[in-house]
Amino acid sequence: MDINIGIDITTIARYVIPALCFIIVAYCIVHLILSKAPKITPACLVDELTGDEYLITNWETSIGRSNACDVVLNYPSVSRFHAVISKHKKGWVITDTNSSSGTVIGNTKVERTAVINDGDAVSFGGIVLRFRVK
């Protein structure tokens, strides 16, 4: 006498796979809600003439004349997307994004990327700002 329980592999898979998917999605949602973004060393650009301070709190901060930039410098000599300051393992790095008037650290023109240190004077199209790590 053969006893057939009536449960085959497709019936099991029909319930197990959606249950596993639900568990995985629930775990991902809980992890995203509870985890916090890693903290970076906050920095800023300071206009010593006006006292304006532009905070840099992201891994990458865009600088330019466009309102889409994180730091907006509304001067005609500044390109719409002038430069990007980013945090790397070796420290802070500034990248000139092919701006028309260039980016200068101290007296050195940034050709593509350069390391930027606390206290460096950075010029974006003639607008000089002091880089500060807080």
PDB file of C-alpha atoms in Angstrom:
ATOM      1  CA  MET A   1       0.000   0.000   0.000  1.00  0.00           C
ATOM      2  CA  ASP A   2       1.397   3.335  -1.122  1.00  0.00           C
ATOM      3  CA  ILE A   3       0.535   6.369   0.972  1.00  0.00           C
ATOM      4  CA  ASN A   4       0.616   9.591  -0.990  1.00  0.00           C
ATOM      5  CA  ILE A   5       0.651  12.609   1.271  1.00  0.00           C
ATOM      6  CA  GLY A   6      -0.041  14.887  -1.672  1.00  0.00           C
ATOM      7  CA  ILE A   7       2.758  17.385  -0.995  1.00  0.00           C
ATOM      8  CA  ASP A   8       5.251  17.814  -3.751  1.00  0.00           C
ATOM      9  CA  ILE A   9       8.217  20.168  -4.142  1.00  0.00           C
ATOM     10  CA  THR A  10       6.266  22.816  -6.079  1.00  0.00           C
ATOM     11  CA  THR A  11       3.678  23.117  -3.342  1.00  0.00           C
ATOM     12  CA  ILE A  12       6.397  23.613  -0.744  1.00  0.00           C
ATOM     13  CA  ALA A  13       8.213  26.148  -2.936  1.00  0.00           C
ATOM     14  CA  ARG A  14       4.972  28.058  -3.471  1.00  0.00           C
ATOM     15  CA  TYR A  15       4.890  28.935   0.245  1.00  0.00           C
ATOM     16  CA  VAL A  16       8.549  28.894   1.265  1.00  0.00           C
ATOM     17  CA  ILE A  17       9.953  31.223  -1.416  1.00  0.00           C
ATOM     18  CA  PRO A  18       7.486  34.103  -0.798  1.00  0.00           C
ATOM     19  CA  ALA A  19       8.031  33.725   2.961  1.00  0.00           C
ATOM     20  CA  LEU A  20      11.813  33.988   2.486  1.00  0.00           C
ATOM     21  CA  CYS A  21      11.379  37.016   0.225  1.00  0.00           C
ATOM     22  CA  PHE A  22       9.207  38.708   2.841  1.00  0.00           C
ATOM     23  CA  ILE A  23      11.780  38.037   5.577  1.00  0.00           C
ATOM     24  CA  ILE A  24      14.627  39.407   3.448  1.00  0.00           C
ATOM     25  CA  VAL A  25      12.718  42.570   2.488  1.00  0.00           C
ATOM     26  CA  ALA A  26      11.641  43.145   6.107  1.00  0.00           C
ATOM     27  CA  TYR A  27      15.249  42.750   7.285  1.00  0.00           C
ATOM     28  CA  CYS A  28      16.484  45.256   4.672  1.00  0.00           C
ATOM     29  CA  ILE A  29      13.836  47.825   5.610  1.00  0.00           C
ATOM     30  CA  VAL A  30      14.582  47.530   9.330  1.00  0.00           C
ATOM     31  CA  HIS A  31      18.329  47.777   8.650  1.00  0.00           C
ATOM     32  CA  LEU A  32      17.889  50.915   6.508  1.00  0.00           C
ATOM     33  CA  ILE A  33      15.721  52.590   9.130  1.00  0.00           C
ATOM     34  CA  LEU A  34      17.983  51.793  12.072  1.00  0.00           C
ATOM     35  CA  SER A  35      21.371  52.371  10.465  1.00  0.00           C
ATOM     36  CA  LYS A  36      22.824  55.837  10.358  1.00  0.00           C
ATOM     37  CA  ALA A  37      25.053  57.291   7.692  1.00  0.00           C
ATOM     38  CA  PRO A  38      28.714  57.262   8.663  1.00  0.00           C
ATOM     39  CA  LYS A  39      29.882  60.512  10.149  1.00  0.00           C
ATOM     40  CA  ILE A  40      32.485  62.492   8.281  1.00  0.00           C
ATOM     41  CA  THR A  41      34.677  65.213   9.591  1.00  0.00           C
ATOM     42  CA  PRO A  42      32.686  68.377   9.066  1.00  0.00           C
ATOM     43  CA  ALA A  43      34.465  71.127   7.214  1.00  0.00           C
ATOM     44  CA  CYS A  44      33.600  74.511   5.801  1.00  0.00           C
ATOM     45  CA  LEU A  45      34.675  77.185   3.378  1.00  0.00           C
ATOM     46  CA  VAL A  46      34.907  80.644   4.938  1.00  0.00           C
ATOM     47  CA  ASP A  47      34.801  83.922   3.061  1.00  0.00           C
ATOM     48  CA  GLU A  48      37.037  85.989   5.306  1.00  0.00           C
ATOM     49  CA  LEU A  49      35.909  89.258   3.693  1.00  0.00           C
ATOM     50  CA  THR A  50      32.186  88.812   4.342  1.00  0.00           C
ATOM     51  CA  GLY A  51      32.267  86.216   7.130  1.00  0.00           C
ATOM     52  CA  ASP A  52      30.034  83.863   5.133  1.00  0.00           C
ATOM     53  CA  GLU A  53      30.534  80.202   6.023  1.00  0.00           C
ATOM     54  CA  TYR A  54      29.635  77.372   3.631  1.00  0.00           C
ATOM     55  CA  LEU A  55      29.316  74.028   5.452  1.00  0.00           C
ATOM     56  CA  ILE A  56      30.702  70.836   3.928  1.00  0.00           C
ATOM     57  CA  THR A  57      28.982  67.887   5.595  1.00  0.00           C
ATOM     58  CA  ASN A  58      28.643  65.422   2.712  1.00  0.00           C
ATOM     59  CA  TRP A  59      31.109  62.928   1.306  1.00  0.00           C
ATOM     60  CA  GLU A  60      31.022  65.024  -1.857  1.00  0.00           C
ATOM     61  CA  THR A  61      30.098  68.684  -2.013  1.00  0.00           C
ATOM     62  CA  SER A  62      29.631  70.462  -5.325  1.00  0.00           C
ATOM     63  CA  ILE A  63      30.623  74.109  -5.645  1.00  0.00           C
ATOM     64  CA  GLY A  64      29.479  76.500  -8.348  1.00  0.00           C
ATOM     65  CA  ARG A  65      27.120  79.206  -9.504  1.00  0.00           C
ATOM     66  CA  SER A  66      24.206  76.819 -10.189  1.00  0.00           C
ATOM     67  CA  ASN A  67      21.443  76.424  -7.617  1.00  0.00           C
ATOM     68  CA  ALA A  68      21.887  72.655  -8.052  1.00  0.00           C
ATOM     69  CA  CYS A  69      25.282  72.871  -6.290  1.00  0.00           C
ATOM     70  CA  ASP A  70      25.663  72.245  -2.558  1.00  0.00           C
ATOM     71  CA  VAL A  71      27.667  75.458  -2.162  1.00  0.00           C
ATOM     72  CA  VAL A  72      26.345  78.254  -4.375  1.00  0.00           C
ATOM     73  CA  LEU A  73      28.795  81.057  -5.201  1.00  0.00           C
ATOM     74  CA  ASN A  74      26.778  83.576  -7.175  1.00  0.00           C
ATOM     75  CA  TYR A  75      29.637  85.372  -8.969  1.00  0.00           C
ATOM     76  CA  PRO A  76      30.028  85.677 -12.758  1.00  0.00           C
ATOM     77  CA  SER A  77      33.637  84.407 -12.627  1.00  0.00           C
ATOM     78  CA  VAL A  78      32.511  81.120 -11.002  1.00  0.00           C
ATOM     79  CA  SER A  79      31.393  78.352 -13.375  1.00  0.00           C
ATOM     80  CA  ARG A  80      27.970  76.759 -12.963  1.00  0.00           C
ATOM     81  CA  PHE A  81      29.600  73.521 -11.776  1.00  0.00           C
ATOM     82  CA  HIS A  82      33.037  74.721 -10.774  1.00  0.00           C
ATOM     83  CA  ALA A  83      34.545  72.130  -8.425  1.00  0.00           C
ATOM     84  CA  VAL A  84      33.858  69.262  -6.023  1.00  0.00           C
ATOM     85  CA  ILE A  85      35.320  68.786  -2.547  1.00  0.00           C
ATOM     86  CA  SER A  86      35.233  65.195  -1.317  1.00  0.00           C
ATOM     87  CA  LYS A  87      36.422  63.194   1.678  1.00  0.00           C
ATOM     88  CA  HIS A  88      38.822  60.331   0.932  1.00  0.00           C
ATOM     89  CA  LYS A  89      41.026  58.052   3.022  1.00  0.00           C
ATOM     90  CA  LYS A  90      43.974  60.359   2.430  1.00  0.00           C
ATOM     91  CA  GLY A  91      41.974  63.398   3.522  1.00  0.00           C
ATOM     92  CA  TRP A  92      40.009  66.058   1.704  1.00  0.00           C
ATOM     93  CA  VAL A  93      40.393  66.290  -2.071  1.00  0.00           C
ATOM     94  CA  ILE A  94      39.289  69.054  -4.409  1.00  0.00           C
ATOM     95  CA  THR A  95      38.511  68.363  -8.057  1.00  0.00           C
ATOM     96  CA  ASP A  96      38.218  71.082 -10.665  1.00  0.00           C
ATOM     97  CA  THR A  97      35.398  70.134 -13.020  1.00  0.00           C
ATOM     98  CA  ASN A  98      36.854  71.800 -16.116  1.00  0.00           C
ATOM     99  CA  SER A  99      35.807  75.235 -14.936  1.00  0.00           C
ATOM    100  CA  SER A 100      36.526  78.126 -17.288  1.00  0.00           C
ATOM    101  CA  SER A 101      38.401  80.256 -14.729  1.00  0.00           C
ATOM    102  CA  GLY A 102      40.073  77.437 -12.791  1.00  0.00           C
ATOM    103  CA  THR A 103      40.542  76.471  -9.157  1.00  0.00           C
ATOM    104  CA  VAL A 104      43.647  77.500  -7.236  1.00  0.00           C
ATOM    105  CA  ILE A 105      44.963  76.311  -3.852  1.00  0.00           C
ATOM    106  CA  GLY A 106      47.330  78.923  -2.474  1.00  0.00           C
ATOM    107  CA  ASN A 107      49.344  79.760  -5.607  1.00  0.00           C
ATOM    108  CA  THR A 108      49.003  76.331  -7.254  1.00  0.00           C
ATOM    109  CA  LYS A 109      46.426  75.778  -9.982  1.00  0.00           C
ATOM    110  CA  VAL A 110      44.457  72.545  -9.596  1.00  0.00           C
ATOM    111  CA  GLU A 111      44.869  70.686 -12.879  1.00  0.00           C
ATOM    112  CA  ARG A 112      42.458  67.850 -12.059  1.00  0.00           C
ATOM    113  CA  THR A 113      42.529  66.875  -8.368  1.00  0.00           C
ATOM    114  CA  ALA A 114      44.565  67.994  -5.388  1.00  0.00           C
ATOM    115  CA  VAL A 115      44.660  67.328  -1.666  1.00  0.00           C
ATOM    116  CA  ILE A 116      43.337  70.241   0.358  1.00  0.00           C
ATOM    117  CA  ASN A 117      44.387  70.843   3.959  1.00  0.00           C
ATOM    118  CA  ASP A 118      42.992  72.788   6.885  1.00  0.00           C
ATOM    119  CA  GLY A 119      43.709  76.489   6.463  1.00  0.00           C
ATOM    120  CA  ASP A 120      44.342  76.415   2.707  1.00  0.00           C
ATOM    121  CA  ALA A 121      43.142  79.397   0.705  1.00  0.00           C
ATOM    122  CA  VAL A 122      41.103  78.190  -2.258  1.00  0.00           C
ATOM    123  CA  SER A 123      40.208  80.413  -5.181  1.00  0.00           C
ATOM    124  CA  PHE A 124      37.169  79.637  -7.349  1.00  0.00           C
ATOM    125  CA  GLY A 125      37.306  82.020 -10.295  1.00  0.00           C
ATOM    126  CA  GLY A 126      39.010  84.702  -8.221  1.00  0.00           C
ATOM    127  CA  ILE A 127      36.720  84.248  -5.184  1.00  0.00           C
ATOM    128  CA  VAL A 128      39.025  83.307  -2.294  1.00  0.00           C
ATOM    129  CA  LEU A 129      37.675  81.097   0.491  1.00  0.00           C
ATOM    130  CA  ARG A 130      39.541  79.544   3.425  1.00  0.00           C
ATOM    131  CA  PHE A 131      39.104  75.768   3.892  1.00  0.00           C
ATOM    132  CA  ARG A 132      38.563  74.816   7.546  1.00  0.00           C
ATOM    133  CA  VAL A 133      38.172  71.382   9.127  1.00  0.00           C
ATOM    134  CA  LYS A 134      36.070  71.631  12.272  1.00  0.00           C
TER     135      LYS A 134
END
